[in-house]
């Protein structure tokens, strides 16, 4: 096959070749009939979405955020020292922990990276490193991946580009919000933080005009504002004023666009759907995330776990089996099904991760502690291949045995899927150039060839 | 007697005769070239050349009738009194041919200038030193720039010290080779960059001439003077040369002429750089130094120091040579100011500011009108808008002292304490981490308020903050705020906040831009090595102390930290290298506090910060980023402010009063044609956005509808006392969506730059309760006035006075009343829309 410059074609060619080779340690063990069947499933999915070829460009990202740090050994990278047995999944060659039976049925859509490697061992710092790709330093606030996507991809359909649902933490006062926000890039790219969508009184502050504000009133306000501000703006016009004008315009469009309001309105969903996702904070956040990307948001963080809930330092088995796994299993599988059925999977990247992994050794309290040296996460959709394994950990799931992956490599993959130049640097206010995809050893990350 | 009503042109006893004396009103067109000249001068004057190569650059400056000076060298006819002693070319470069004294005459535009050149030992080469001769080339050619070999990790395996500050290291790297890693000191195989067997094949020559691939591009022409200098050096065995530190000749001081210049767009100016040597001689360094423009939109500069003015503005040209960094301040203007008004200076601030404006041909704006001044000074000193009756009062007052009286009244008001408690609360970060420490955070905030109420000397306040320990010192609550429990974070914040230096980058490696070394960083961090908290489970409070051994009383007694790269232990060391004696290790932070507050950095950083409160920018900007590559806009003014602050025992109120009494502060914010591009010379006031809390309080005050604050669940739930203002609240205790949208500081980090426009703020202004419900609430200003059957016109006046501190102009009034009259059936809605419009105007949301 002749190599072309078009990365889309190249991507397709690679996909075929590497499909059988993703991660050198595992041969997927597919027989030809399996392979052909797999191919046809892909093609059918593509047809459902109305495209005969997978789109090269993803339009949005949903980050399923597992605050506290999910244990890789009890989820996507089970080893002998894991607490649970494994079950096969819809992706031949991938096994996951038995506590995620429904997610197992969707592993053809999600790939697992088993060799994530970071350095920060504590929650605030780990959250910052995983969400920005950079280790936190006092001199600079790095922009999160959500803010970068918002900046690069821009807004669609008058929707705010970056939304965080719900509020990142209710527990302690580490400023986790910092990790999600735009940092030095500018507060225009901060995420819009929503309250808990599962509450009966859930409403978007500021997303609907009060009833008293009719279109007459809106017109009057604009007329009067022009008169009142003219005197001052004739004398002094700052660049900021024009920026404010632009945001005001955007805000008004959002407020007047019924589609925007509808996007945030969960009552538009059927009871069946709400049940499927689960009538709790995690489920309804996931459901709202799907609505939001459908309406045009670019990056939505879907969380809703209690503060650091995945941080199982003790009673791990019980917590996982009893509470955490059922929550994730229900909600993530609902999301994957929903995205597939609505034809959104081709255009939506789904990333499932916490801030780090957990220790290979169980501690005296029956739990695992923080472990950044080798951990796992799931990513797929939006043109990023599913059903693959990238990298491998050693026998205990402790250290990377093959193909260490930096956060920047992961983000380079996502940026590539979205058509964003992943090698870019942003210039920070301290005159230090900052990679938007920060790889190992201070170079930009590389998109994972196995996946895109 | 000073008059503050309007613009006063009377010359008074405090005239600036000595500054303005030379200027007279002139007419006449000005064109960038070929203006008739009034006088001519040669720089440098009285040049003295010593040693070979015997070179001196001259620049001839012509002054024209409009007062502007220009580089006219290219139009000059030079003559030398004795051509045997040397020759001079068209660019003004003189090369001596003999020792002695020769007179140089320059003629241009009908004017003449003369100077004498003394030449000594014209053939004897100056003593060679690696530092100056090779190091100079590396600096000039940009080899040791931050983004090249001078970067933290160097490039291509070669690492040089930034600005050549460590010549011994550089020498080792070049002659012996080396390999750099950030966090270890492992050595890899080394290879030399000089080839003694075949000097022309030295990498040091092959690379910059692009004879082999070089990421840095062409830096040296083969056969050029610098090339030959390096080649000869290698041929002679690559010696280090004299030790300048001991008996050798070193450059003690470097000077650039002119240090200040004003150009018109398109004009050029050649800079001359002179090194003053330790043996009393001089050296012309014009061709040997590195030139950089701090803002290439405004001016650019060639490799040989020729500055070209591009667009209006002001910036600095940085000049770098091993061991020295200096700058020239260049302004680019449209044309000369033909008539600079005689203006009186209230104090030294005005003298300095007006002096610079005059020299840079920038006309200051008019003095602010009363309404403008009233609003600005109320916001700047108290964060509170004056109520309508105060506005009427002040505007009507005919007392010539009214501005001073207003300043005094504001300085002694309780709102002053409230507002500055809020501002300093942001800086000193009065907040809390978990429910155990809420009382402590309130105690800390109260300590700040009390310090301000008693006008505690600022240095004392800072010492109390740095050295706080024990159970009861309220400032110890600072140390609870999350993420601050490591020395790596505690120390840089202190340096940044109180000494204006950003030392953070030196944590892992020598600072990339400045000369902070990693050892200096960890030496300071060691002062916090013993800091710890001993918790008393019953009391619940922690005891903040410094414990030898870092918290474990049975550990070996030491107050040291380990440098993470070299793994060596570092003692508590002050910036100048002095170590804290071991007998003082029981109370390191007290010594650190004393040292910090008596260090010259403290006075200048503090004065700079207080200045920035009133002008939106510091004389050094950002205010906590003093460095050699970030020149001060008014160096003498900063020195005077710092000295004034220090001599008055760091009296905050007094410094603030000095600032707001100055004419400079009281200038209008309306620019004129001459100064509209100016952002850093204080020719006019700059508009600044209101802080979130101030904005919310303003909205509350204008609408007359109080804001109810509720405590966060973790802060104990419940409602704040009615009447609590936004500036009284701490983010984590009293959440507020309004303030979050408008950029409130959570105090989890130092305050960011001023609030930026963003989508959430816009949404809130369209749809949020503060801009809707608050306006029409029962009992609020609008509904009360309507209930009292007040006329449209009176309502209009009142809201303008309340929000914008002025009456509407006749045009505004007519247009607005017209709109109202066209909607007779919707009077309430339309009035509410009017209030909405006022609150949404930029004029309202900005301090100007």
PDB file of N, CA and C in Angstrom, chain A residues 241-311:
ATOM      1  N   UNK A 241     -13.061  46.261  26.728  1.00  0.00           N
ATOM      2  CA  UNK A 241     -14.481  46.571  26.539  1.00  0.00           C
ATOM      3  C   UNK A 241     -15.033  45.787  25.351  1.00  0.00           C
ATOM      4  N   UNK A 242     -14.223  45.702  24.322  1.00  0.00           N
ATOM      5  CA  UNK A 242     -14.675  44.961  23.145  1.00  0.00           C
ATOM      6  C   UNK A 242     -14.832  43.484  23.482  1.00  0.00           C
ATOM      7  N   UNK A 243     -13.940  42.991  24.328  1.00  0.00           N
ATOM      8  CA  UNK A 243     -14.048  41.587  24.746  1.00  0.00           C
ATOM      9  C   UNK A 243     -15.337  41.374  25.519  1.00  0.00           C
ATOM     10  N   UNK A 244     -15.634  42.325  26.400  1.00  0.00           N
ATOM     11  CA  UNK A 244     -16.872  42.224  27.173  1.00  0.00           C
ATOM     12  C   UNK A 244     -18.064  42.229  26.229  1.00  0.00           C
ATOM     13  N   UNK A 245     -18.009  43.097  25.219  1.00  0.00           N
ATOM     14  CA  UNK A 245     -19.089  43.135  24.230  1.00  0.00           C
ATOM     15  C   UNK A 245     -19.285  41.760  23.612  1.00  0.00           C
ATOM     16  N   UNK A 246     -18.184  41.134  23.238  1.00  0.00           N
ATOM     17  CA  UNK A 246     -18.267  39.828  22.572  1.00  0.00           C
ATOM     18  C   UNK A 246     -18.906  38.800  23.491  1.00  0.00           C
ATOM     19  N   UNK A 247     -18.494  38.792  24.754  1.00  0.00           N
ATOM     20  CA  UNK A 247     -19.090  37.837  25.683  1.00  0.00           C
ATOM     21  C   UNK A 247     -20.547  38.164  25.949  1.00  0.00           C
ATOM     22  N   UNK A 248     -20.869  39.440  26.033  1.00  0.00           N
ATOM     23  CA  UNK A 248     -22.261  39.826  26.252  1.00  0.00           C
ATOM     24  C   UNK A 248     -23.130  39.321  25.108  1.00  0.00           C
ATOM     25  N   UNK A 249     -22.597  39.463  23.914  1.00  0.00           N
ATOM     26  CA  UNK A 249     -23.351  39.016  22.746  1.00  0.00           C
ATOM     27  C   UNK A 249     -23.573  37.515  22.815  1.00  0.00           C
ATOM     28  N   UNK A 250     -22.483  36.816  23.144  1.00  0.00           N
ATOM     29  CA  UNK A 250     -22.583  35.368  23.220  1.00  0.00           C
ATOM     30  C   UNK A 250     -23.572  34.961  24.311  1.00  0.00           C
ATOM     31  N   UNK A 251     -23.489  35.655  25.443  1.00  0.00           N
ATOM     32  CA  UNK A 251     -24.385  35.331  26.557  1.00  0.00           C
ATOM     33  C   UNK A 251     -25.844  35.532  26.150  1.00  0.00           C
ATOM     34  N   UNK A 252     -26.102  36.630  25.479  1.00  0.00           N
ATOM     35  CA  UNK A 252     -27.479  36.904  25.094  1.00  0.00           C
ATOM     36  C   UNK A 252     -27.984  35.846  24.117  1.00  0.00           C
ATOM     37  N   UNK A 253     -27.127  35.486  23.192  1.00  0.00           N
ATOM     38  CA  UNK A 253     -27.508  34.432  22.234  1.00  0.00           C
ATOM     39  C   UNK A 253     -27.862  33.165  22.977  1.00  0.00           C
ATOM     40  N   UNK A 254     -27.019  32.825  23.956  1.00  0.00           N
ATOM     41  CA  UNK A 254     -27.282  31.608  24.726  1.00  0.00           C
ATOM     42  C   UNK A 254     -28.612  31.709  25.442  1.00  0.00           C
ATOM     43  N   UNK A 255     -28.868  32.879  26.015  1.00  0.00           N
ATOM     44  CA  UNK A 255     -30.089  33.032  26.799  1.00  0.00           C
ATOM     45  C   UNK A 255     -31.328  33.004  25.925  1.00  0.00           C
ATOM     46  N   UNK A 256     -31.176  33.486  24.709  1.00  0.00           N
ATOM     47  CA  UNK A 256     -32.346  33.552  23.849  1.00  0.00           C
ATOM     48  C   UNK A 256     -32.539  32.294  23.017  1.00  0.00           C
ATOM     49  N   UNK A 257     -31.547  31.450  23.000  1.00  0.00           N
ATOM     50  CA  UNK A 257     -31.643  30.245  22.189  1.00  0.00           C
ATOM     51  C   UNK A 257     -32.323  29.154  23.003  1.00  0.00           C
ATOM     52  N   UNK A 258     -33.534  28.790  22.624  1.00  0.00           N
ATOM     53  CA  UNK A 258     -34.249  27.780  23.419  1.00  0.00           C
ATOM     54  C   UNK A 258     -33.532  26.441  23.445  1.00  0.00           C
ATOM     55  N   UNK A 259     -32.745  26.191  22.405  1.00  0.00           N
ATOM     56  CA  UNK A 259     -32.013  24.918  22.370  1.00  0.00           C
ATOM     57  C   UNK A 259     -30.998  24.844  23.491  1.00  0.00           C
ATOM     58  N   UNK A 260     -30.415  25.988  23.811  1.00  0.00           N
ATOM     59  CA  UNK A 260     -29.414  25.983  24.880  1.00  0.00           C
ATOM     60  C   UNK A 260     -30.063  25.625  26.197  1.00  0.00           C
ATOM     61  N   UNK A 261     -31.166  26.264  26.451  1.00  0.00           N
ATOM     62  CA  UNK A 261     -31.844  25.994  27.705  1.00  0.00           C
ATOM     63  C   UNK A 261     -32.286  24.536  27.760  1.00  0.00           C
ATOM     64  N   UNK A 262     -32.766  24.070  26.617  1.00  0.00           N
ATOM     65  CA  UNK A 262     -33.237  22.682  26.556  1.00  0.00           C
ATOM     66  C   UNK A 262     -32.110  21.714  26.844  1.00  0.00           C
ATOM     67  N   UNK A 263     -30.941  22.063  26.366  1.00  0.00           N
ATOM     68  CA  UNK A 263     -29.809  21.150  26.546  1.00  0.00           C
ATOM     69  C   UNK A 263     -29.563  20.890  28.026  1.00  0.00           C
ATOM     70  N   UNK A 264     -29.790  21.890  28.848  1.00  0.00           N
ATOM     71  CA  UNK A 264     -29.543  21.732  30.278  1.00  0.00           C
ATOM     72  C   UNK A 264     -30.768  21.194  31.018  1.00  0.00           C
ATOM     73  N   UNK A 265     -31.835  20.910  30.278  1.00  0.00           N
ATOM     74  CA  UNK A 265     -33.084  20.537  30.927  1.00  0.00           C
ATOM     75  C   UNK A 265     -33.274  19.028  30.909  1.00  0.00           C
ATOM     76  N   UNK A 266     -33.022  18.402  32.032  1.00  0.00           N
ATOM     77  CA  UNK A 266     -33.108  16.949  32.101  1.00  0.00           C
ATOM     78  C   UNK A 266     -34.532  16.428  31.990  1.00  0.00           C
ATOM     79  N   UNK A 267     -35.509  17.277  32.201  1.00  0.00           N
ATOM     80  CA  UNK A 267     -36.882  16.789  32.109  1.00  0.00           C
ATOM     81  C   UNK A 267     -37.234  16.398  30.677  1.00  0.00           C
ATOM     82  N   UNK A 268     -36.358  16.768  29.737  1.00  0.00           N
ATOM     83  CA  UNK A 268     -36.573  16.368  28.348  1.00  0.00           C
ATOM     84  C   UNK A 268     -36.257  14.893  28.128  1.00  0.00           C
ATOM     85  N   UNK A 269     -35.614  14.280  29.080  1.00  0.00           N
ATOM     86  CA  UNK A 269     -35.264  12.869  28.931  1.00  0.00           C
ATOM     87  C   UNK A 269     -36.392  11.995  29.481  1.00  0.00           C
ATOM     88  N   UNK A 270     -36.507  10.820  28.893  1.00  0.00           N
ATOM     89  CA  UNK A 270     -37.558   9.911  29.357  1.00  0.00           C
ATOM     90  C   UNK A 270     -37.194   9.356  30.725  1.00  0.00           C
ATOM     91  N   UNK A 271     -38.221   8.922  31.433  1.00  0.00           N
ATOM     92  CA  UNK A 271     -37.971   8.317  32.748  1.00  0.00           C
ATOM     93  C   UNK A 271     -37.098   7.097  32.597  1.00  0.00           C
ATOM     94  N   UNK A 272     -37.352   6.361  31.499  1.00  0.00           N
ATOM     95  CA  UNK A 272     -36.593   5.130  31.250  1.00  0.00           C
ATOM     96  C   UNK A 272     -35.103   5.448  31.160  1.00  0.00           C
ATOM     97  N   UNK A 273     -34.808   6.503  30.416  1.00  0.00           N
ATOM     98  CA  UNK A 273     -33.395   6.872  30.259  1.00  0.00           C
ATOM     99  C   UNK A 273     -32.791   7.273  31.588  1.00  0.00           C
ATOM    100  N   UNK A 274     -33.547   8.072  32.318  1.00  0.00           N
ATOM    101  CA  UNK A 274     -33.015   8.514  33.611  1.00  0.00           C
ATOM    102  C   UNK A 274     -32.760   7.336  34.534  1.00  0.00           C
ATOM    103  N   UNK A 275     -33.665   6.354  34.466  1.00  0.00           N
ATOM    104  CA  UNK A 275     -33.456   5.150  35.277  1.00  0.00           C
ATOM    105  C   UNK A 275     -32.227   4.402  34.826  1.00  0.00           C
ATOM    106  N   UNK A 276     -32.096   4.318  33.505  1.00  0.00           N
ATOM    107  CA  UNK A 276     -30.973   3.544  32.981  1.00  0.00           C
ATOM    108  C   UNK A 276     -29.642   4.099  33.477  1.00  0.00           C
ATOM    109  N   UNK A 277     -29.531   5.423  33.470  1.00  0.00           N
ATOM    110  CA  UNK A 277     -28.297   6.034  33.962  1.00  0.00           C
ATOM    111  C   UNK A 277     -28.209   5.976  35.476  1.00  0.00           C
ATOM    112  N   UNK A 278     -29.371   5.990  36.117  1.00  0.00           N
ATOM    113  CA  UNK A 278     -29.365   5.947  37.573  1.00  0.00           C
ATOM    114  C   UNK A 278     -29.758   7.284  38.167  1.00  0.00           C
ATOM    115  N   UNK A 279     -30.676   7.223  39.125  1.00  0.00           N
ATOM    116  CA  UNK A 279     -31.197   8.469  39.711  1.00  0.00           C
ATOM    117  C   UNK A 279     -30.290   8.938  40.839  1.00  0.00           C
ATOM    118  N   UNK A 280     -29.046   9.141  40.509  1.00  0.00           N
ATOM    119  CA  UNK A 280     -28.120   9.651  41.517  1.00  0.00           C
ATOM    120  C   UNK A 280     -27.187  10.623  40.826  1.00  0.00           C
ATOM    121  N   UNK A 281     -26.356  11.234  41.619  1.00  0.00           N
ATOM    122  CA  UNK A 281     -25.539  12.322  41.108  1.00  0.00           C
ATOM    123  C   UNK A 281     -24.644  11.864  39.969  1.00  0.00           C
ATOM    124  N   UNK A 282     -24.078  10.686  40.121  1.00  0.00           N
ATOM    125  CA  UNK A 282     -23.163  10.205  39.089  1.00  0.00           C
ATOM    126  C   UNK A 282     -23.928   9.964  37.791  1.00  0.00           C
ATOM    127  N   UNK A 283     -25.066   9.283  37.920  1.00  0.00           N
ATOM    128  CA  UNK A 283     -25.836   8.935  36.728  1.00  0.00           C
ATOM    129  C   UNK A 283     -26.368  10.145  36.005  1.00  0.00           C
ATOM    130  N   UNK A 284     -26.956  11.048  36.762  1.00  0.00           N
ATOM    131  CA  UNK A 284     -27.582  12.195  36.110  1.00  0.00           C
ATOM    132  C   UNK A 284     -26.516  13.132  35.532  1.00  0.00           C
ATOM    133  N   UNK A 285     -25.345  13.148  36.167  1.00  0.00           N
ATOM    134  CA  UNK A 285     -24.255  13.958  35.596  1.00  0.00           C
ATOM    135  C   UNK A 285     -23.832  13.374  34.263  1.00  0.00           C
ATOM    136  N   UNK A 286     -23.748  12.072  34.198  1.00  0.00           N
ATOM    137  CA  UNK A 286     -23.363  11.398  32.961  1.00  0.00           C
ATOM    138  C   UNK A 286     -24.404  11.671  31.877  1.00  0.00           C
ATOM    139  N   UNK A 287     -25.643  11.592  32.265  1.00  0.00           N
ATOM    140  CA  UNK A 287     -26.724  11.823  31.303  1.00  0.00           C
ATOM    141  C   UNK A 287     -26.682  13.266  30.805  1.00  0.00           C
ATOM    142  N   UNK A 288     -26.490  14.172  31.721  1.00  0.00           N
ATOM    143  CA  UNK A 288     -26.420  15.576  31.320  1.00  0.00           C
ATOM    144  C   UNK A 288     -25.220  15.805  30.401  1.00  0.00           C
ATOM    145  N   UNK A 289     -24.135  15.116  30.689  1.00  0.00           N
ATOM    146  CA  UNK A 289     -22.951  15.256  29.832  1.00  0.00           C
ATOM    147  C   UNK A 289     -23.280  14.841  28.406  1.00  0.00           C
ATOM    148  N   UNK A 290     -24.006  13.770  28.282  1.00  0.00           N
ATOM    149  CA  UNK A 290     -24.355  13.320  26.937  1.00  0.00           C
ATOM    150  C   UNK A 290     -25.227  14.356  26.237  1.00  0.00           C
ATOM    151  N   UNK A 291     -26.177  14.902  26.974  1.00  0.00           N
ATOM    152  CA  UNK A 291     -27.044  15.936  26.390  1.00  0.00           C
ATOM    153  C   UNK A 291     -26.225  17.132  25.944  1.00  0.00           C
ATOM    154  N   UNK A 292     -25.269  17.479  26.768  1.00  0.00           N
ATOM    155  CA  UNK A 292     -24.505  18.689  26.484  1.00  0.00           C
ATOM    156  C   UNK A 292     -23.628  18.524  25.244  1.00  0.00           C
ATOM    157  N   UNK A 293     -22.997  17.366  25.092  1.00  0.00           N
ATOM    158  CA  UNK A 293     -22.179  17.235  23.877  1.00  0.00           C
ATOM    159  C   UNK A 293     -23.075  17.114  22.651  1.00  0.00           C
ATOM    160  N   UNK A 294     -24.232  16.539  22.865  1.00  0.00           N
ATOM    161  CA  UNK A 294     -25.166  16.442  21.756  1.00  0.00           C
ATOM    162  C   UNK A 294     -25.583  17.833  21.304  1.00  0.00           C
ATOM    163  N   UNK A 295     -25.729  18.724  22.285  1.00  0.00           N
ATOM    164  CA  UNK A 295     -26.156  20.079  21.953  1.00  0.00           C
ATOM    165  C   UNK A 295     -25.014  20.941  21.441  1.00  0.00           C
ATOM    166  N   UNK A 296     -23.785  20.538  21.682  1.00  0.00           N
ATOM    167  CA  UNK A 296     -22.673  21.293  21.116  1.00  0.00           C
ATOM    168  C   UNK A 296     -21.523  21.603  22.044  1.00  0.00           C
ATOM    169  N   UNK A 297     -21.591  21.209  23.317  1.00  0.00           N
ATOM    170  CA  UNK A 297     -20.430  21.432  24.181  1.00  0.00           C
ATOM    171  C   UNK A 297     -19.227  20.684  23.641  1.00  0.00           C
ATOM    172  N   UNK A 298     -18.058  21.211  23.921  1.00  0.00           N
ATOM    173  CA  UNK A 298     -16.844  20.599  23.408  1.00  0.00           C
ATOM    174  C   UNK A 298     -16.211  19.647  24.411  1.00  0.00           C
ATOM    175  N   UNK A 299     -16.302  20.018  25.663  1.00  0.00           N
ATOM    176  CA  UNK A 299     -15.623  19.200  26.681  1.00  0.00           C
ATOM    177  C   UNK A 299     -16.488  19.218  27.925  1.00  0.00           C
ATOM    178  N   UNK A 300     -16.902  18.037  28.359  1.00  0.00           N
ATOM    179  CA  UNK A 300     -17.715  17.961  29.569  1.00  0.00           C
ATOM    180  C   UNK A 300     -17.075  16.981  30.529  1.00  0.00           C
ATOM    181  N   UNK A 301     -16.886  17.440  31.756  1.00  0.00           N
ATOM    182  CA  UNK A 301     -16.381  16.548  32.790  1.00  0.00           C
ATOM    183  C   UNK A 301     -17.571  15.998  33.545  1.00  0.00           C
ATOM    184  N   UNK A 302     -17.739  14.696  33.514  1.00  0.00           N
ATOM    185  CA  UNK A 302     -18.860  14.074  34.211  1.00  0.00           C
ATOM    186  C   UNK A 302     -18.318  13.350  35.435  1.00  0.00           C
ATOM    187  N   UNK A 303     -18.718  13.790  36.597  1.00  0.00           N
ATOM    188  CA  UNK A 303     -18.223  13.134  37.810  1.00  0.00           C
ATOM    189  C   UNK A 303     -19.409  12.884  38.732  1.00  0.00           C
ATOM    190  N   UNK A 304     -19.358  13.415  39.936  1.00  0.00           N
ATOM    191  CA  UNK A 304     -20.501  13.244  40.819  1.00  0.00           C
ATOM    192  C   UNK A 304     -20.244  12.296  41.955  1.00  0.00           C
ATOM    193  N   UNK A 305     -19.024  11.713  41.975  1.00  0.00           N
ATOM    194  CA  UNK A 305     -18.725  10.859  43.122  1.00  0.00           C
ATOM    195  C   UNK A 305     -18.532  11.739  44.338  1.00  0.00           C
ATOM    196  N   UNK A 306     -18.701  11.114  45.480  1.00  0.00           N
ATOM    197  CA  UNK A 306     -18.419  11.876  46.698  1.00  0.00           C
ATOM    198  C   UNK A 306     -16.937  12.234  46.678  1.00  0.00           C
ATOM    199  N   UNK A 307     -16.594  13.214  47.497  1.00  0.00           N
ATOM    200  CA  UNK A 307     -15.203  13.671  47.508  1.00  0.00           C
ATOM    201  C   UNK A 307     -14.216  12.506  47.624  1.00  0.00           C
ATOM    202  N   UNK A 308     -13.410  12.335  46.589  1.00  0.00           N
ATOM    203  CA  UNK A 308     -12.374  11.313  46.613  1.00  0.00           C
ATOM    204  C   UNK A 308     -12.894   9.909  46.825  1.00  0.00           C
ATOM    205  N   UNK A 309     -14.066   9.624  46.302  1.00  0.00           N
ATOM    206  CA  UNK A 309     -14.689   8.350  46.637  1.00  0.00           C
ATOM    207  C   UNK A 309     -13.884   7.137  46.198  1.00  0.00           C
ATOM    208  N   UNK A 310     -13.160   7.255  45.094  1.00  0.00           N
ATOM    209  CA  UNK A 310     -12.396   6.113  44.611  1.00  0.00           C
ATOM    210  C   UNK A 310     -11.087   5.903  45.382  1.00  0.00           C
ATOM    211  N   UNK A 311     -10.853   6.749  46.378  1.00  0.00           N
ATOM    212  CA  UNK A 311      -9.582   6.714  47.102  1.00  0.00           C
ATOM    213  C   UNK A 311      -9.626   5.632  48.182  1.00  0.00           C
TER     214      UNK A 311
END
